[in-house]
PDB file of C-alpha atoms and ligand atoms in Angstrom:
ATOM      1  CA  UNK V   1    -108.900  -0.305  69.879  1.00  0.00           C
ATOM      2  CA  UNK V   2    -105.695   0.362  71.273  1.00  0.00           C
ATOM      3  CA  UNK V   3    -103.172   1.499  68.131  1.00  0.00           C
ATOM      4  CA  UNK V   4    -101.096  -2.231  68.376  1.00  0.00           C
ATOM      5  CA  UNK V   5     -97.395  -2.928  69.504  1.00  0.00           C
ATOM      6  CA  UNK V   6     -95.514  -4.951  67.677  1.00  0.00           C
ATOM      7  CA  UNK V   7     -92.135  -5.791  69.061  1.00  0.00           C
ATOM      8  CA  UNK V   8     -89.329  -7.745  66.997  1.00  0.00           C
ATOM      9  CA  UNK V   9     -87.566 -10.041  69.468  1.00  0.00           C
ATOM     10  CA  UNK V  10     -83.846 -10.832  67.576  1.00  0.00           C
ATOM     11  CA  UNK V  11     -83.213 -13.020  70.079  1.00  0.00           C
ATOM     12  CA  UNK V  12     -79.362 -14.007  69.488  1.00  0.00           C
ATOM     13  CA  UNK V  13     -79.926 -13.024  66.194  1.00  0.00           C
ATOM     14  CA  UNK V  14     -78.278 -11.460  63.541  1.00  0.00           C
ATOM     15  CA  UNK V  15     -74.797 -13.293  63.434  1.00  0.00           C
ATOM     16  CA  UNK V  16     -73.464  -9.773  61.849  1.00  0.00           C
ATOM     17  CA  UNK V  17     -73.042  -5.858  62.512  1.00  0.00           C
ATOM     18  CA  UNK V  18     -74.115  -5.557  59.136  1.00  0.00           C
ATOM     19  CA  UNK V  19     -76.865  -7.318  58.935  1.00  0.00           C
ATOM     20  CA  UNK V  20     -78.441  -6.109  62.225  1.00  0.00           C
ATOM     21  CA  UNK V  21     -77.797  -2.440  60.635  1.00  0.00           C
ATOM     22  CA  UNK V  22     -80.559  -3.633  57.405  1.00  0.00           C
ATOM     23  CA  UNK V  23     -83.106  -5.091  59.835  1.00  0.00           C
ATOM     24  CA  UNK V  24     -82.639  -2.003  61.891  1.00  0.00           C
ATOM     25  CA  UNK V  25     -83.365  -0.272  59.019  1.00  0.00           C
ATOM     26  CA  UNK V  26     -85.766  -1.962  57.591  1.00  0.00           C
ATOM     27  CA  UNK V  27     -88.150  -2.034  60.371  1.00  0.00           C
ATOM     28  CA  UNK V  28     -87.705   1.737  61.121  1.00  0.00           C
ATOM     29  CA  UNK V  29     -88.398   1.937  57.233  1.00  0.00           C
ATOM     30  CA  UNK V  30     -91.790   0.410  57.614  1.00  0.00           C
ATOM     31  CA  UNK V  31     -92.692   1.981  60.952  1.00  0.00           C
ATOM     32  CA  UNK V  32     -92.177   5.386  59.075  1.00  0.00           C
ATOM     33  CA  UNK V  33     -94.838   4.164  56.164  1.00  0.00           C
ATOM     34  CA  UNK V  34     -97.036   2.617  58.542  1.00  0.00           C
ATOM     35  CA  UNK V  35     -97.729   4.413  61.432  1.00  0.00           C
ATOM     36  CA  UNK V  36    -100.809   3.229  62.794  1.00  0.00           C
ATOM     37  CA  UNK V  37     -99.023   0.470  64.682  1.00  0.00           C
ATOM     38  CA  UNK V  38     -96.093   0.681  67.786  1.00  0.00           C
ATOM     39  CA  UNK V  39     -92.664  -0.778  66.523  1.00  0.00           C
ATOM     40  CA  UNK V  40     -90.714  -2.258  69.099  1.00  0.00           C
ATOM     41  CA  UNK V  41     -87.037  -3.569  68.045  1.00  0.00           C
ATOM     42  CA  UNK V  42     -85.576  -6.019  70.705  1.00  0.00           C
ATOM     43  CA  UNK V  43     -82.318  -6.825  69.263  1.00  0.00           C
ATOM     44  CA  UNK V  44     -79.108  -8.830  71.397  1.00  0.00           C
ATOM     45  CA  UNK V  45     -77.142  -6.278  73.428  1.00  0.00           C
ATOM     46  CA  UNK V  46     -74.147  -6.430  70.935  1.00  0.00           C
ATOM     47  CA  UNK V  47     -76.326  -4.634  68.779  1.00  0.00           C
ATOM     48  CA  UNK V  48     -78.183  -2.374  70.889  1.00  0.00           C
ATOM     49  CA  UNK V  49     -76.281   0.850  70.336  1.00  0.00           C
ATOM     50  CA  UNK V  50     -75.567   0.700  66.487  1.00  0.00           C
ATOM     51  CA  UNK V  51     -79.919  -0.326  66.457  1.00  0.00           C
ATOM     52  CA  UNK V  52     -80.180   3.043  68.500  1.00  0.00           C
ATOM     53  CA  UNK V  53     -78.294   5.365  65.759  1.00  0.00           C
ATOM     54  CA  UNK V  54     -80.988   3.595  63.358  1.00  0.00           C
ATOM     55  CA  UNK V  55     -84.303   3.889  65.033  1.00  0.00           C
ATOM     56  CA  UNK V  56     -86.098   7.364  65.307  1.00  0.00           C
ATOM     57  CA  UNK V  57     -90.037   6.046  64.760  1.00  0.00           C
ATOM     58  CA  UNK V  58     -89.391   2.563  65.805  1.00  0.00           C
ATOM     59  CA  UNK V  59     -88.581   2.396  69.729  1.00  0.00           C
ATOM     60  CA  UNK V  60     -84.879   0.299  70.566  1.00  0.00           C
ATOM     61  CA  UNK V  61     -85.854  -2.793  73.491  1.00  0.00           C
ATOM     62  CA  UNK V  62     -83.601  -4.842  75.225  1.00  0.00           C
ATOM     63  CA  UNK V  63     -84.029  -8.748  75.741  1.00  0.00           C
ATOM     64  CA  UNK V  64     -83.344  -8.658  79.548  1.00  0.00           C
ATOM     65  CA  UNK V  65     -82.294  -6.678  82.127  1.00  0.00           C
ATOM     66  CA  UNK V  66     -80.482  -7.047  85.572  1.00  0.00           C
ATOM     67  CA  UNK V  67     -82.072  -5.898  88.421  1.00  0.00           C
ATOM     68  CA  UNK V  68     -78.975  -4.079  89.954  1.00  0.00           C
ATOM     69  CA  UNK V  69     -75.965  -2.249  89.068  1.00  0.00           C
ATOM     70  CA  UNK V  70     -72.151  -2.674  89.961  1.00  0.00           C
ATOM     71  CA  UNK V  71     -69.776  -5.306  89.540  1.00  0.00           C
ATOM     72  CA  UNK V  72     -71.703  -8.515  87.498  1.00  0.00           C
ATOM     73  CA  UNK V  73     -69.945 -10.150  85.026  1.00  0.00           C
ATOM     74  CA  UNK V  74     -72.085 -10.309  81.889  1.00  0.00           C
ATOM     75  CA  UNK V  75     -75.366  -8.064  82.888  1.00  0.00           C
ATOM     76  CA  UNK V  76     -76.649  -5.483  82.203  1.00  0.00           C
ATOM     77  CA  UNK V  77     -78.378  -2.634  84.047  1.00  0.00           C
ATOM     78  CA  UNK V  78     -81.654  -0.284  83.822  1.00  0.00           C
ATOM     79  CA  UNK V  79     -79.743   2.624  83.888  1.00  0.00           C
ATOM     80  CA  UNK V  80     -77.195   1.629  81.413  1.00  0.00           C
ATOM     81  CA  UNK V  81     -80.120   0.639  78.978  1.00  0.00           C
ATOM     82  CA  UNK V  82     -81.661   3.753  79.752  1.00  0.00           C
ATOM     83  CA  UNK V  83     -78.804   5.951  78.596  1.00  0.00           C
ATOM     84  CA  UNK V  84     -78.426   4.171  75.245  1.00  0.00           C
ATOM     85  CA  UNK V  85     -81.661   4.817  74.745  1.00  0.00           C
ATOM     86  CA  UNK V  86     -84.017   1.660  75.463  1.00  0.00           C
ATOM     87  CA  UNK V  87     -87.541   2.711  75.727  1.00  0.00           C
ATOM     88  CA  UNK V  88     -88.750  -1.380  76.282  1.00  0.00           C
ATOM     89  CA  UNK V  89     -87.382  -4.776  78.294  1.00  0.00           C
ATOM     90  CA  UNK V  90     -88.209  -8.007  77.967  1.00  0.00           C
ATOM     91  CA  UNK V  91     -88.619  -9.582  81.133  1.00  0.00           C
ATOM     92  CA  UNK V  92     -89.040 -13.292  81.644  1.00  0.00           C
ATOM     93  CA  UNK V  93     -89.128 -14.957  78.130  1.00  0.00           C
ATOM     94  CA  UNK V  94     -89.391 -18.536  78.544  1.00  0.00           C
ATOM     95  CA  UNK V  95     -85.816 -19.232  76.414  1.00  0.00           C
ATOM     96  CA  UNK V  96     -84.185 -18.058  79.091  1.00  0.00           C
ATOM     97  CA  UNK V  97     -86.195 -20.311  82.135  1.00  0.00           C
ATOM     98  CA  UNK V  98     -85.205 -23.136  79.649  1.00  0.00           C
ATOM     99  CA  UNK V  99     -81.744 -22.592  78.907  1.00  0.00           C
ATOM    100  CA  UNK V 100     -80.735 -21.049  82.161  1.00  0.00           C
ATOM    101  CA  UNK V 101     -82.842 -21.756  84.645  1.00  0.00           C
ATOM    102  CA  UNK V 102     -84.211 -17.855  85.396  1.00  0.00           C
ATOM    103  CA  UNK V 103     -87.056 -18.542  87.966  1.00  0.00           C
ATOM    104  CA  UNK V 104     -90.420 -16.852  88.823  1.00  0.00           C
ATOM    105  CA  UNK V 105     -88.200 -15.022  91.718  1.00  0.00           C
ATOM    106  CA  UNK V 106     -85.524 -13.628  89.180  1.00  0.00           C
ATOM    107  CA  UNK V 107     -88.375 -12.303  87.097  1.00  0.00           C
ATOM    108  CA  UNK V 108     -89.668 -11.021  90.012  1.00  0.00           C
ATOM    109  CA  UNK V 109     -86.708  -9.095  91.050  1.00  0.00           C
ATOM    110  CA  UNK V 110     -85.859  -8.180  87.679  1.00  0.00           C
ATOM    111  CA  UNK V 111     -89.451  -6.158  87.567  1.00  0.00           C
ATOM    112  CA  UNK V 112     -89.708  -5.625  90.959  1.00  0.00           C
ATOM    113  CA  UNK V 113     -85.570  -3.943  91.914  1.00  0.00           C
ATOM    114  CA  UNK V 114     -86.195  -1.702  88.667  1.00  0.00           C
ATOM    115  CA  UNK V 115     -88.752   0.230  89.650  1.00  0.00           C
ATOM    116  CA  UNK V 116     -88.962   2.451  92.815  1.00  0.00           C
ATOM    117  CA  UNK V 117     -91.592   0.682  94.548  1.00  0.00           C
ATOM    118  CA  UNK V 118     -92.655  -2.002  92.760  1.00  0.00           C
ATOM    119  CA  UNK V 119     -94.993  -2.100  89.744  1.00  0.00           C
ATOM    120  CA  UNK V 120     -97.899   1.788  90.940  1.00  0.00           C
ATOM    121  CA  UNK V 121    -101.355   1.221  88.972  1.00  0.00           C
ATOM    122  CA  UNK V 122    -100.832   3.932  87.341  1.00  0.00           C
ATOM    123  CA  UNK V 123     -97.814   2.757  85.820  1.00  0.00           C
ATOM    124  CA  UNK V 124     -99.460  -0.274  84.711  1.00  0.00           C
ATOM    125  CA  UNK V 125    -100.408   1.427  80.902  1.00  0.00           C
ATOM    126  CA  UNK V 126     -96.458   0.778  80.550  1.00  0.00           C
ATOM    127  CA  UNK V 127     -96.369  -2.726  80.951  1.00  0.00           C
ATOM    128  CA  UNK V 128     -97.092  -5.002  78.552  1.00  0.00           C
ATOM    129  CA  UNK V 129     -98.001  -9.022  78.887  1.00  0.00           C
ATOM    130  CA  UNK V 130     -97.229 -11.281  76.115  1.00  0.00           C
ATOM    131  CA  UNK V 131     -98.978 -15.171  76.068  1.00  0.00           C
ATOM    132  CA  UNK V 132     -96.127 -16.836  74.193  1.00  0.00           C
ATOM    133  CA  UNK V 133     -96.916 -20.708  74.689  1.00  0.00           C
ATOM    134  CA  UNK V 134     -93.878 -22.185  74.324  1.00  0.00           C
ATOM    135  CA  UNK V 135     -94.792 -25.048  72.516  1.00  0.00           C
ATOM    136  CA  UNK V 136     -95.682 -22.168  69.706  1.00  0.00           C
ATOM    137  CA  UNK V 137     -92.191 -20.712  69.398  1.00  0.00           C
ATOM    138  CA  UNK V 138     -90.605 -21.578  65.789  1.00  0.00           C
ATOM    139  CA  UNK V 139     -87.632 -22.738  67.295  1.00  0.00           C
ATOM    140  CA  UNK V 140     -89.189 -25.498  68.624  1.00  0.00           C
ATOM    141  CA  UNK V 141     -89.510 -28.738  67.488  1.00  0.00           C
ATOM    142  CA  UNK V 142     -92.886 -29.101  66.044  1.00  0.00           C
ATOM    143  CA  UNK V 143     -94.087 -25.426  66.974  1.00  0.00           C
ATOM    144  CA  UNK V 144     -97.512 -24.824  65.995  1.00  0.00           C
ATOM    145  CA  UNK V 145     -99.156 -21.083  66.060  1.00  0.00           C
ATOM    146  CA  UNK V 146    -101.850 -21.645  68.835  1.00  0.00           C
ATOM    147  CA  UNK V 147    -105.652 -21.120  67.888  1.00  0.00           C
ATOM    148  CA  UNK V 148    -106.895 -17.926  68.038  1.00  0.00           C
ATOM    149  CA  UNK V 149    -109.456 -19.352  70.695  1.00  0.00           C
ATOM    150  CA  UNK V 150    -106.908 -20.328  72.660  1.00  0.00           C
ATOM    151  CA  UNK V 151    -105.437 -17.264  72.388  1.00  0.00           C
ATOM    152  CA  UNK V 152    -108.150 -15.429  73.684  1.00  0.00           C
ATOM    153  CA  UNK V 153    -108.871 -17.283  76.138  1.00  0.00           C
ATOM    154  CA  UNK V 154    -105.270 -17.178  77.861  1.00  0.00           C
ATOM    155  CA  UNK V 155    -105.299 -13.801  78.007  1.00  0.00           C
ATOM    156  CA  UNK V 156    -108.428 -13.012  78.990  1.00  0.00           C
ATOM    157  CA  UNK V 157    -106.920 -15.171  82.186  1.00  0.00           C
ATOM    158  CA  UNK V 158    -103.963 -13.124  82.538  1.00  0.00           C
ATOM    159  CA  UNK V 159    -105.752  -9.926  82.387  1.00  0.00           C
ATOM    160  CA  UNK V 160    -108.717 -11.347  85.012  1.00  0.00           C
ATOM    161  CA  UNK V 161    -105.574 -12.023  87.446  1.00  0.00           C
ATOM    162  CA  UNK V 162    -104.477  -8.298  86.727  1.00  0.00           C
ATOM    163  CA  UNK V 163    -107.895  -6.980  87.313  1.00  0.00           C
ATOM    164  CA  UNK V 164    -107.787  -8.953  91.052  1.00  0.00           C
ATOM    165  CA  UNK V 165    -104.554  -7.630  91.343  1.00  0.00           C
ATOM    166  CA  UNK V 166    -105.036  -3.965  90.580  1.00  0.00           C
ATOM    167  CA  UNK V 167    -108.843  -3.592  89.339  1.00  0.00           C
ATOM    168  CA  UNK V 168    -110.333  -3.202  86.027  1.00  0.00           C
ATOM    169  CA  UNK V 169    -109.593  -0.291  85.068  1.00  0.00           C
ATOM    170  CA  UNK V 170    -106.319  -0.469  86.212  1.00  0.00           C
ATOM    171  CA  UNK V 171    -106.005  -4.066  84.399  1.00  0.00           C
ATOM    172  CA  UNK V 172    -107.532  -2.578  81.279  1.00  0.00           C
ATOM    173  CA  UNK V 173    -104.531  -0.496  81.075  1.00  0.00           C
ATOM    174  CA  UNK V 174    -101.727  -3.482  80.018  1.00  0.00           C
ATOM    175  CA  UNK V 175    -101.239  -4.305  76.455  1.00  0.00           C
ATOM    176  CA  UNK V 176    -102.254  -7.673  75.719  1.00  0.00           C
ATOM    177  CA  UNK V 177     -99.836  -9.115  73.279  1.00  0.00           C
ATOM    178  CA  UNK V 178     -99.913 -12.969  71.512  1.00  0.00           C
ATOM    179  CA  UNK V 179     -96.857 -14.177  70.349  1.00  0.00           C
ATOM    180  CA  UNK V 180     -95.889 -17.318  69.160  1.00  0.00           C
ATOM    181  CA  UNK V 181     -94.949 -18.628  64.979  1.00  0.00           C
ATOM    182  CA  UNK V 182     -96.576 -14.837  64.399  1.00  0.00           C
ATOM    183  CA  UNK V 183     -95.778 -14.673  59.919  1.00  0.00           C
ATOM    184  CA  UNK V 184     -97.282 -12.640  57.880  1.00  0.00           C
ATOM    185  CA  UNK V 185     -99.871 -15.385  57.088  1.00  0.00           C
ATOM    186  CA  UNK V 186    -101.270 -15.644  60.206  1.00  0.00           C
ATOM    187  CA  UNK V 187    -100.974 -12.206  61.456  1.00  0.00           C
ATOM    188  CA  UNK V 188    -103.976 -10.922  61.361  1.00  0.00           C
ATOM    189  CA  UNK V 189    -106.119 -13.512  62.948  1.00  0.00           C
ATOM    190  CA  UNK V 190    -104.485 -12.855  65.720  1.00  0.00           C
ATOM    191  CA  UNK V 191    -104.479  -8.715  65.935  1.00  0.00           C
ATOM    192  CA  UNK V 192    -108.075  -9.594  65.208  1.00  0.00           C
ATOM    193  CA  UNK V 193    -109.207 -10.690  68.200  1.00  0.00           C
ATOM    194  CA  UNK V 194    -110.767  -9.097  71.053  1.00  0.00           C
ATOM    195  CA  UNK V 195    -107.998  -8.518  74.360  1.00  0.00           C
ATOM    196  CA  UNK V 196    -105.202  -8.871  71.542  1.00  0.00           C
ATOM    197  CA  UNK V 197    -103.267  -5.863  71.564  1.00  0.00           C
ATOM    198  CA  UNK V 198    -100.025  -6.608  68.981  1.00  0.00           C
ATOM    199  CA  UNK V 199     -97.589  -9.744  68.488  1.00  0.00           C
ATOM    200  CA  UNK V 200     -94.080 -10.553  70.080  1.00  0.00           C
ATOM    201  CA  UNK V 201     -92.273 -11.640  66.868  1.00  0.00           C
ATOM    202  CA  UNK V 202     -89.548 -13.657  66.547  1.00  0.00           C
ATOM    203  CA  UNK V 203     -88.135 -15.500  63.478  1.00  0.00           C
ATOM    204  CA  UNK V 204     -90.883 -13.519  60.890  1.00  0.00           C
ATOM    205  CA  UNK V 205     -88.718 -10.421  62.622  1.00  0.00           C
ATOM    206  CA  UNK V 206     -85.878 -11.243  61.012  1.00  0.00           C
ATOM    207  CA  UNK V 207     -87.154 -11.335  57.106  1.00  0.00           C
ATOM    208  CA  UNK V 208     -87.652  -7.715  56.301  1.00  0.00           C
ATOM    209  CA  UNK V 209     -90.275  -8.150  54.252  1.00  0.00           C
ATOM    210  CA  UNK V 210     -92.350 -10.151  56.099  1.00  0.00           C
ATOM    211  CA  UNK V 211     -91.689  -7.569  59.550  1.00  0.00           C
ATOM    212  CA  UNK V 212     -92.906  -5.458  57.264  1.00  0.00           C
ATOM    213  CA  UNK V 213     -95.915  -6.938  55.962  1.00  0.00           C
ATOM    214  CA  UNK V 214     -96.855  -7.823  59.464  1.00  0.00           C
ATOM    215  CA  UNK V 215     -96.745  -3.778  60.429  1.00  0.00           C
ATOM    216  CA  UNK V 216     -98.144  -3.044  57.652  1.00  0.00           C
ATOM    217  CA  UNK V 217    -101.223  -5.369  58.671  1.00  0.00           C
ATOM    218  CA  UNK V 218    -101.194  -3.903  62.655  1.00  0.00           C
ATOM    219  CA  UNK V 219    -101.613  -0.321  61.026  1.00  0.00           C
ATOM    220  CA  UNK V 220    -104.317  -1.598  59.511  1.00  0.00           C
ATOM    221  CA  UNK V 221    -106.913  -1.736  62.127  1.00  0.00           C
TER     222      UNK V 221
HETATM  223  P1  13P J 301     -91.456 -17.183  67.025  1.00  0.00           P
HETATM  224  O1  13P J 301     -91.879 -15.841  66.272  1.00  0.00           O
HETATM  225  O2  13P J 301     -89.646 -17.143  66.297  1.00  0.00           O
HETATM  226  O3  13P J 301     -92.583 -18.108  67.646  1.00  0.00           O
HETATM  227  O4  13P J 301     -90.901 -16.674  68.108  1.00  0.00           O
HETATM  228  C1  13P J 301     -91.519 -16.231  69.179  1.00  0.00           C
HETATM  229  C2  13P J 301     -90.694 -16.001  70.336  1.00  0.00           C
HETATM  230  O5  13P J 301     -90.175 -16.307  70.811  1.00  0.00           O
HETATM  231  C3  13P J 301     -90.692 -14.343  70.520  1.00  0.00           C
HETATM  232  O6  13P J 301     -89.967 -13.430  72.199  1.00  0.00           O
END
């Protein structure tokens, strides 16, 4: 199995810089203790600069990126993120589609315009795909974690699409994550699955000890 990847998506949390610093320090602490997992922390843009000064072992992520540089009010470019040490960017999250009407075309632009000639086969090891059923996201009314069987099926389906596009050898380089109500209680049942390379964690990444527990479980694989 590949080294598991655990991504913390803080979404629009926390409310203060002080809390963000506490969360980042904790994520960094657990990443240092449990080095068997790669950890990425994606804070809101507001706190990226402060969090960048705290993370060393854990990598810095961003929750979105715009497809161009220039006079775009409120938008952030890839170069700006890179200059702050951002290594991962989440694009196409369902919350942007639902609340801001982000379309497939917009997501496509964010990926294509930000890499010189689109994603090349050899770069696929830098691509991470997260299967995150909308109804499983903890903040959705009546949210329920997916079943392991369903997650395996969905990820196999997604890898099949990539295989047809790039060939199996290259498709296998892409890391695939499960996301949606991941907690310290259920993380293991997903991390253990064939074809699951880690987890995209929302709510539980805002609870320092629980997030540490998830990192520790991932590190044990
Ligand atoms: P929860 O872990 O809170 O369900 O959030 C999942 C998510 O949307 C992460 O991107």
